[in-house]
Amino acid sequence: MAYNNSTQSNGAPSSIRKINNMVILVQILIIIFLYLNGLLLTTFFKKEVFRSSMRYIFFAYTLMSDCLYLMVTDVLLLFSYNRIVMQIWLCLLFLIIGTAYNFVFPLTLTLMTLERYVAICMPMQHGALCTQRNALHCILIINAISLLPISISLSIYWASVPFSRYTEDLVCGVEMLIIHRWQSHYWSAITQLYFVIMLVIVMFCYVQILKAARKASGETKKSSGKGLRTVLLHGFQLLLCLTRLWCPLVEAAVMQMDLRLFVDLRYANYVVFTLAPRCLSSLVYGLRDHKLFVNLKYYAVFGLACQPPVLTD
């Protein structure tokens, strides 16, 4: 992919200059995001009250999976931008992690929404259903469901490409998995299926929590209202990250028309549909949740400015 380093006649910076600035911005945002996630994970692992709660277990899992996903996709993005090649077998490993964890995030958000529904609309069953053991089982199920689409694509790739090519070098991208034209339709169908199922679940939970909020009073009404806002934020995150599932299809089409526009579009999609919804997770639970927030302040200054908070169930 060749880029023109010259400036435009009116003195404005060229496309490569704008892209360089965007690269720097993305790296700064990722560093901030990883630092904040590190603080939140430190809080989670140091406090038993968090490790025994399903919603905090789900939240911690989103943080860990997001960190892994962002590091892998950032490496691929930088390699793609700088036209750095890698062997196909290594590229496939990166794509397995990146594609699978692209599905993990919205699926975990959906489970977190279901947990809020059970807590508000089925409080008597919450203690029995939302246990630490069930949370771990749900995480295993999430990973299995997330690996299914990429497993099918890899099976098609392995059946279509001779093993002798696995040591060849290329610029790694998800587009390499599309060997046949109909595979684009397969990815479109699977993403739309996931989208519809998760959207229906989130909307059902929202409606049920809204009904509970209208009927509640006092502290119960306050808790329901907070749960309702949380579900709304989850719904917005879900919309952003599910839109991300369609981005590779759009990017592949744009790449055939304009390589420069393709690079711009890929970085813009990465910021809006990858970084933004994952940053919102830290805001939804890290800053809005009092228990996490007081601990976050303590660990952010390395325990120098205040006494360690004491939390109870």
Short mmCIF file of C-alpha atoms in Angstrom, two decimals:
data_model
loop_
_atom_site.label_atom_id
_atom_site.label_comp_id
_atom_site.label_asym_id
_atom_site.label_seq_id
_atom_site.Cartn_x
_atom_site.Cartn_y
_atom_site.Cartn_z
CA MET A 1 0.00 0.00 0.00
CA ALA A 2 1.71 3.17 -1.14
CA TYR A 3 1.08 6.54 0.42
CA ASN A 4 1.88 10.03 -0.81
CA ASN A 5 3.99 11.93 1.73
CA SER A 6 3.58 15.27 0.04
CA THR A 7 1.28 17.98 1.31
CA GLN A 8 -1.64 19.35 -0.57
CA SER A 9 -1.21 22.51 -2.61
CA ASN A 10 -3.05 24.62 -0.04
CA GLY A 11 -0.58 23.69 2.67
CA ALA A 12 -2.88 21.32 4.51
CA PRO A 13 -1.32 18.10 5.79
CA SER A 14 -1.66 15.10 3.53
CA SER A 15 -3.60 11.93 4.33
CA ILE A 16 -0.49 10.18 5.68
CA ARG A 17 0.02 13.02 8.18
CA LYS A 18 -3.55 12.74 9.39
CA ILE A 19 -3.23 8.98 9.72
CA ASN A 20 -0.02 9.35 11.76
CA ASN A 21 -1.82 11.65 14.18
CA MET A 22 -4.65 9.15 14.42
CA VAL A 23 -2.17 6.34 15.14
CA ILE A 24 -0.69 8.33 18.02
CA LEU A 25 -4.15 9.14 19.37
CA VAL A 26 -5.16 5.48 19.29
CA GLN A 27 -2.01 4.43 21.16
CA ILE A 28 -2.61 7.05 23.86
CA LEU A 29 -6.22 5.96 24.29
CA ILE A 30 -5.20 2.30 24.55
CA ILE A 31 -2.55 3.07 27.19
CA ILE A 32 -5.10 5.02 29.27
CA PHE A 33 -7.65 2.26 28.84
CA LEU A 34 -5.21 -0.49 29.88
CA TYR A 35 -4.09 1.52 32.91
CA LEU A 36 -7.67 2.07 34.08
CA ASN A 37 -8.51 -1.58 33.51
CA GLY A 38 -5.43 -2.57 35.49
CA LEU A 39 -6.62 -0.51 38.45
CA LEU A 40 -10.12 -2.01 38.28
CA LEU A 41 -8.76 -5.57 38.03
CA THR A 42 -6.47 -4.91 41.01
CA THR A 43 -9.53 -3.86 42.98
CA PHE A 44 -11.44 -6.95 41.90
CA PHE A 45 -8.74 -9.47 42.85
CA LYS A 46 -7.93 -7.81 46.19
CA LYS A 47 -11.51 -7.73 47.50
CA GLU A 48 -13.48 -10.89 48.28
CA VAL A 49 -16.76 -8.98 48.07
CA PHE A 50 -16.16 -8.52 44.33
CA ARG A 51 -14.86 -12.03 43.61
CA SER A 52 -18.01 -13.60 45.06
CA SER A 53 -20.50 -11.49 43.05
CA MET A 54 -21.66 -12.60 39.59
CA ARG A 55 -21.93 -9.11 38.11
CA TYR A 56 -18.43 -8.18 39.26
CA ILE A 57 -17.08 -11.49 37.92
CA PHE A 58 -18.64 -10.70 34.54
CA PHE A 59 -17.24 -7.18 34.73
CA ALA A 60 -13.73 -8.42 35.53
CA TYR A 61 -13.95 -10.88 32.66
CA THR A 62 -14.90 -8.10 30.25
CA LEU A 63 -11.88 -6.11 31.45
CA MET A 64 -9.48 -9.03 30.94
CA SER A 65 -10.91 -9.99 27.55
CA ASP A 66 -10.92 -6.35 26.44
CA CYS A 67 -7.24 -5.94 27.38
CA LEU A 68 -6.29 -9.04 25.37
CA TYR A 69 -8.51 -8.04 22.45
CA LEU A 70 -7.17 -4.50 22.27
CA MET A 71 -3.53 -5.58 22.43
CA VAL A 72 -4.01 -8.16 19.66
CA THR A 73 -6.05 -5.90 17.39
CA ASP A 74 -3.73 -2.95 17.97
CA VAL A 75 -0.76 -5.05 16.87
CA LEU A 76 -2.65 -6.13 13.75
CA LEU A 77 -3.69 -2.56 13.03
CA LEU A 78 -0.13 -1.25 13.34
CA PHE A 79 1.22 -4.08 11.20
CA SER A 80 -1.44 -3.41 8.57
CA TYR A 81 -0.78 0.32 8.55
CA ASN A 82 3.00 -0.10 8.24
CA ARG A 83 2.63 -3.00 5.75
CA ILE A 84 4.61 -5.34 8.01
CA VAL A 85 4.20 -8.97 7.00
CA MET A 86 3.98 -12.11 9.14
CA GLN A 87 3.69 -15.80 8.39
CA ILE A 88 0.19 -17.09 7.73
CA TRP A 89 0.14 -19.50 10.70
CA LEU A 90 0.94 -16.62 13.09
CA CYS A 91 -1.66 -14.43 11.42
CA LEU A 92 -4.28 -17.15 11.92
CA LEU A 93 -3.44 -17.26 15.64
CA PHE A 94 -3.97 -13.51 15.93
CA LEU A 95 -7.22 -13.72 13.98
CA ILE A 96 -8.59 -16.51 16.18
CA ILE A 97 -8.04 -14.43 19.31
CA GLY A 98 -9.22 -11.17 17.78
CA THR A 99 -12.34 -12.55 16.12
CA ALA A 100 -13.42 -14.69 19.07
CA TYR A 101 -13.02 -11.88 21.60
CA ASN A 102 -14.85 -9.53 19.30
CA PHE A 103 -17.92 -11.66 20.10
CA VAL A 104 -17.05 -12.17 23.78
CA PHE A 105 -17.66 -8.53 24.68
CA PRO A 106 -21.29 -8.17 23.45
CA LEU A 107 -22.17 -11.64 24.78
CA THR A 108 -20.84 -10.75 28.22
CA LEU A 109 -22.75 -7.46 28.13
CA THR A 110 -25.91 -9.41 27.41
CA LEU A 111 -25.28 -11.67 30.41
CA MET A 112 -24.63 -8.64 32.62
CA THR A 113 -27.98 -7.26 31.49
CA LEU A 114 -29.67 -10.56 32.35
CA GLU A 115 -28.06 -10.47 35.79
CA ARG A 116 -29.54 -7.00 36.42
CA TYR A 117 -32.93 -8.30 35.29
CA VAL A 118 -32.78 -11.20 37.76
CA ALA A 119 -31.57 -8.91 40.58
CA ILE A 120 -34.43 -6.42 40.10
CA CYS A 121 -37.31 -8.51 38.79
CA MET A 122 -36.55 -11.81 40.56
CA PRO A 123 -34.83 -10.76 43.82
CA MET A 124 -35.83 -13.93 45.69
CA GLN A 125 -34.12 -16.15 43.09
CA HIS A 126 -31.09 -13.91 42.60
CA GLY A 127 -28.98 -15.51 45.33
CA ALA A 128 -29.58 -19.03 44.00
CA LEU A 129 -29.14 -18.22 40.30
CA CYS A 130 -26.37 -15.65 40.33
CA THR A 131 -23.64 -17.63 42.08
CA GLN A 132 -19.90 -17.66 41.53
CA ARG A 133 -20.10 -21.18 40.11
CA ASN A 134 -22.84 -20.25 37.63
CA ALA A 135 -20.85 -17.18 36.58
CA LEU A 136 -17.85 -19.35 35.66
CA HIS A 137 -20.12 -21.74 33.74
CA CYS A 138 -21.58 -18.80 31.80
CA ILE A 139 -18.10 -17.58 30.91
CA LEU A 140 -17.23 -21.01 29.48
CA ILE A 141 -20.43 -20.96 27.42
CA ILE A 142 -19.63 -17.44 26.16
CA ASN A 143 -16.21 -18.57 24.97
CA ALA A 144 -17.67 -21.61 23.19
CA ILE A 145 -20.27 -19.49 21.39
CA SER A 146 -17.64 -16.88 20.47
CA LEU A 147 -15.30 -19.48 18.98
CA LEU A 148 -17.99 -21.03 16.79
CA PRO A 149 -17.98 -18.51 13.87
CA ILE A 150 -14.18 -18.38 13.56
CA SER A 151 -13.95 -22.17 13.87
CA ILE A 152 -16.21 -22.60 10.85
CA SER A 153 -14.20 -20.05 8.85
CA LEU A 154 -10.93 -21.74 9.79
CA SER A 155 -12.29 -25.12 8.73
CA ILE A 156 -13.15 -23.67 5.32
CA TYR A 157 -9.74 -22.02 5.08
CA TRP A 158 -7.87 -25.21 6.00
CA ALA A 159 -9.87 -27.16 3.42
CA SER A 160 -9.19 -24.57 0.70
CA VAL A 161 -5.55 -23.60 1.25
CA PRO A 162 -2.62 -26.07 1.00
CA PHE A 163 -0.43 -26.44 4.09
CA SER A 164 2.62 -25.39 2.08
CA ARG A 165 1.32 -21.81 2.12
CA TYR A 166 1.22 -21.53 5.91
CA THR A 167 4.84 -20.36 6.03
CA GLU A 168 4.30 -17.64 3.42
CA ASP A 169 4.43 -14.00 4.49
CA LEU A 170 1.59 -11.53 4.12
CA VAL A 171 0.01 -8.46 5.70
CA CYS A 172 -2.38 -9.96 8.24
CA GLY A 173 -6.05 -9.08 8.05
CA VAL A 174 -9.39 -10.78 8.53
CA GLU A 175 -9.97 -10.46 4.78
CA MET A 176 -7.58 -13.36 4.16
CA LEU A 177 -10.14 -15.78 5.65
CA ILE A 178 -12.63 -14.98 2.89
CA ILE A 179 -11.67 -17.51 0.20
CA HIS A 180 -15.07 -17.83 -1.47
CA ARG A 181 -17.54 -15.07 -2.25
CA TRP A 182 -20.32 -16.75 -0.28
CA GLN A 183 -18.26 -16.47 2.93
CA SER A 184 -19.08 -12.76 3.07
CA HIS A 185 -22.74 -13.69 3.18
CA TYR A 186 -21.97 -16.25 5.90
CA TRP A 187 -20.35 -13.62 8.10
CA SER A 188 -23.20 -11.23 7.44
CA ALA A 189 -25.76 -13.89 8.42
CA ILE A 190 -23.96 -14.98 11.59
CA THR A 191 -23.44 -11.42 12.80
CA GLN A 192 -27.06 -10.53 12.16
CA LEU A 193 -28.18 -13.66 14.03
CA TYR A 194 -26.04 -12.73 17.02
CA PHE A 195 -27.26 -9.15 16.81
CA VAL A 196 -30.95 -10.09 16.79
CA ILE A 197 -30.65 -12.57 19.68
CA MET A 198 -28.71 -10.17 21.91
CA LEU A 199 -30.91 -7.21 21.01
CA VAL A 200 -34.08 -9.16 21.88
CA ILE A 201 -32.61 -10.18 25.25
CA VAL A 202 -31.54 -6.63 26.12
CA MET A 203 -34.89 -5.16 25.07
CA PHE A 204 -36.79 -7.79 27.08
CA CYS A 205 -34.72 -7.01 30.18
CA TYR A 206 -35.20 -3.27 29.68
CA VAL A 207 -38.98 -3.56 29.41
CA GLN A 208 -39.22 -5.83 32.46
CA ILE A 209 -36.98 -3.56 34.58
CA LEU A 210 -39.01 -0.54 33.42
CA LYS A 211 -42.19 -2.23 34.64
CA ALA A 212 -40.53 -3.05 37.95
CA ALA A 213 -39.33 0.56 38.33
CA ARG A 214 -42.86 1.91 37.84
CA LYS A 215 -44.28 -0.42 40.47
CA ALA A 216 -41.51 0.07 43.02
CA SER A 217 -41.22 2.70 45.73
CA GLY A 218 -38.54 4.05 48.06
CA GLU A 219 -35.15 2.30 47.94
CA THR A 220 -36.52 -0.36 45.63
CA LYS A 221 -37.53 2.30 43.11
CA LYS A 222 -34.08 3.91 43.38
CA SER A 223 -32.39 0.54 42.75
CA SER A 224 -34.68 -0.17 39.81
CA GLY A 225 -33.99 3.23 38.30
CA LYS A 226 -30.24 2.68 38.56
CA GLY A 227 -30.61 -0.76 36.99
CA LEU A 228 -32.65 0.77 34.18
CA ARG A 229 -29.90 3.30 33.42
CA THR A 230 -27.31 0.53 33.50
CA VAL A 231 -29.29 -1.52 30.97
CA LEU A 232 -29.61 1.54 28.73
CA LEU A 233 -25.84 2.03 28.80
CA HIS A 234 -25.36 -1.67 28.08
CA GLY A 235 -27.75 -1.32 25.16
CA PHE A 236 -25.74 1.59 23.75
CA GLN A 237 -22.49 -0.36 24.19
CA LEU A 238 -24.07 -3.35 22.53
CA LEU A 239 -25.16 -1.26 19.56
CA LEU A 240 -21.62 0.06 19.07
CA CYS A 241 -19.82 -3.27 19.42
CA LEU A 242 -22.36 -5.14 17.28
CA THR A 243 -21.88 -2.55 14.59
CA ARG A 244 -18.20 -3.45 14.82
CA LEU A 245 -19.08 -6.99 13.74
CA TRP A 246 -20.08 -5.62 10.34
CA CYS A 247 -17.00 -3.40 9.93
CA PRO A 248 -14.74 -6.05 8.30
CA LEU A 249 -17.31 -6.54 5.55
CA VAL A 250 -17.49 -2.82 4.83
CA GLU A 251 -13.71 -2.42 5.05
CA ALA A 252 -13.15 -5.30 2.62
CA ALA A 253 -15.44 -3.62 0.09
CA VAL A 254 -13.76 -0.22 0.50
CA MET A 255 -10.29 -1.77 0.16
CA GLN A 256 -11.16 -2.85 -3.37
CA MET A 257 -11.97 0.76 -4.30
CA ASP A 258 -9.52 3.00 -2.43
CA LEU A 259 -6.65 1.78 -0.24
CA ARG A 260 -6.10 5.18 1.38
CA LEU A 261 -9.76 5.47 2.30
CA PHE A 262 -9.58 1.90 3.61
CA VAL A 263 -6.84 2.83 6.13
CA ASP A 264 -8.76 5.92 7.27
CA LEU A 265 -11.95 3.91 7.63
CA ARG A 266 -10.24 1.10 9.57
CA TYR A 267 -8.80 3.49 12.14
CA ALA A 268 -12.06 5.41 12.48
CA ASN A 269 -13.99 2.16 12.99
CA TYR A 270 -11.44 1.03 15.56
CA VAL A 271 -11.84 4.19 17.64
CA VAL A 272 -15.64 4.45 17.41
CA PHE A 273 -16.72 0.81 17.51
CA THR A 274 -13.88 -0.85 19.44
CA LEU A 275 -12.38 1.64 21.89
CA ALA A 276 -15.53 3.61 22.68
CA PRO A 277 -17.81 0.77 23.90
CA ARG A 278 -14.99 -0.76 25.95
CA CYS A 279 -14.21 2.57 27.59
CA LEU A 280 -17.88 2.83 28.50
CA SER A 281 -17.58 -0.44 30.47
CA SER A 282 -15.07 1.20 32.78
CA LEU A 283 -17.42 4.16 33.18
CA VAL A 284 -20.57 2.09 33.73
CA TYR A 285 -19.11 0.02 36.55
CA GLY A 286 -15.82 1.66 37.43
CA LEU A 287 -17.08 5.19 38.04
CA ARG A 288 -20.82 4.73 38.65
CA ASP A 289 -20.37 1.89 41.13
CA HIS A 290 -19.53 3.31 44.57
CA LYS A 291 -17.70 0.22 45.83
CA LEU A 292 -15.41 0.12 42.81
CA PHE A 293 -14.96 3.89 42.69
CA VAL A 294 -13.65 4.29 46.24
CA ASN A 295 -11.17 1.49 45.64
CA LEU A 296 -10.21 2.94 42.27
CA LYS A 297 -9.28 6.24 43.92
CA TYR A 298 -7.20 4.41 46.52
CA TYR A 299 -5.17 2.36 44.02
CA ALA A 300 -4.85 5.22 41.50
CA VAL A 301 -2.62 7.13 43.96
CA PHE A 302 -0.92 3.94 45.20
CA GLY A 303 -2.65 4.21 48.58
CA LEU A 304 -0.83 7.41 49.53
CA ALA A 305 -3.70 9.90 49.74
CA CYS A 306 -6.31 8.03 51.77
CA GLN A 307 -6.99 5.08 54.01
CA PRO A 308 -7.85 1.74 52.38
CA PRO A 309 -11.64 1.43 52.04
CA VAL A 310 -13.46 -1.20 54.03
CA LEU A 311 -16.23 -2.94 52.09
CA THR A 312 -18.97 -5.29 53.19
CA ASP A 313 -21.43 -7.38 51.18
#
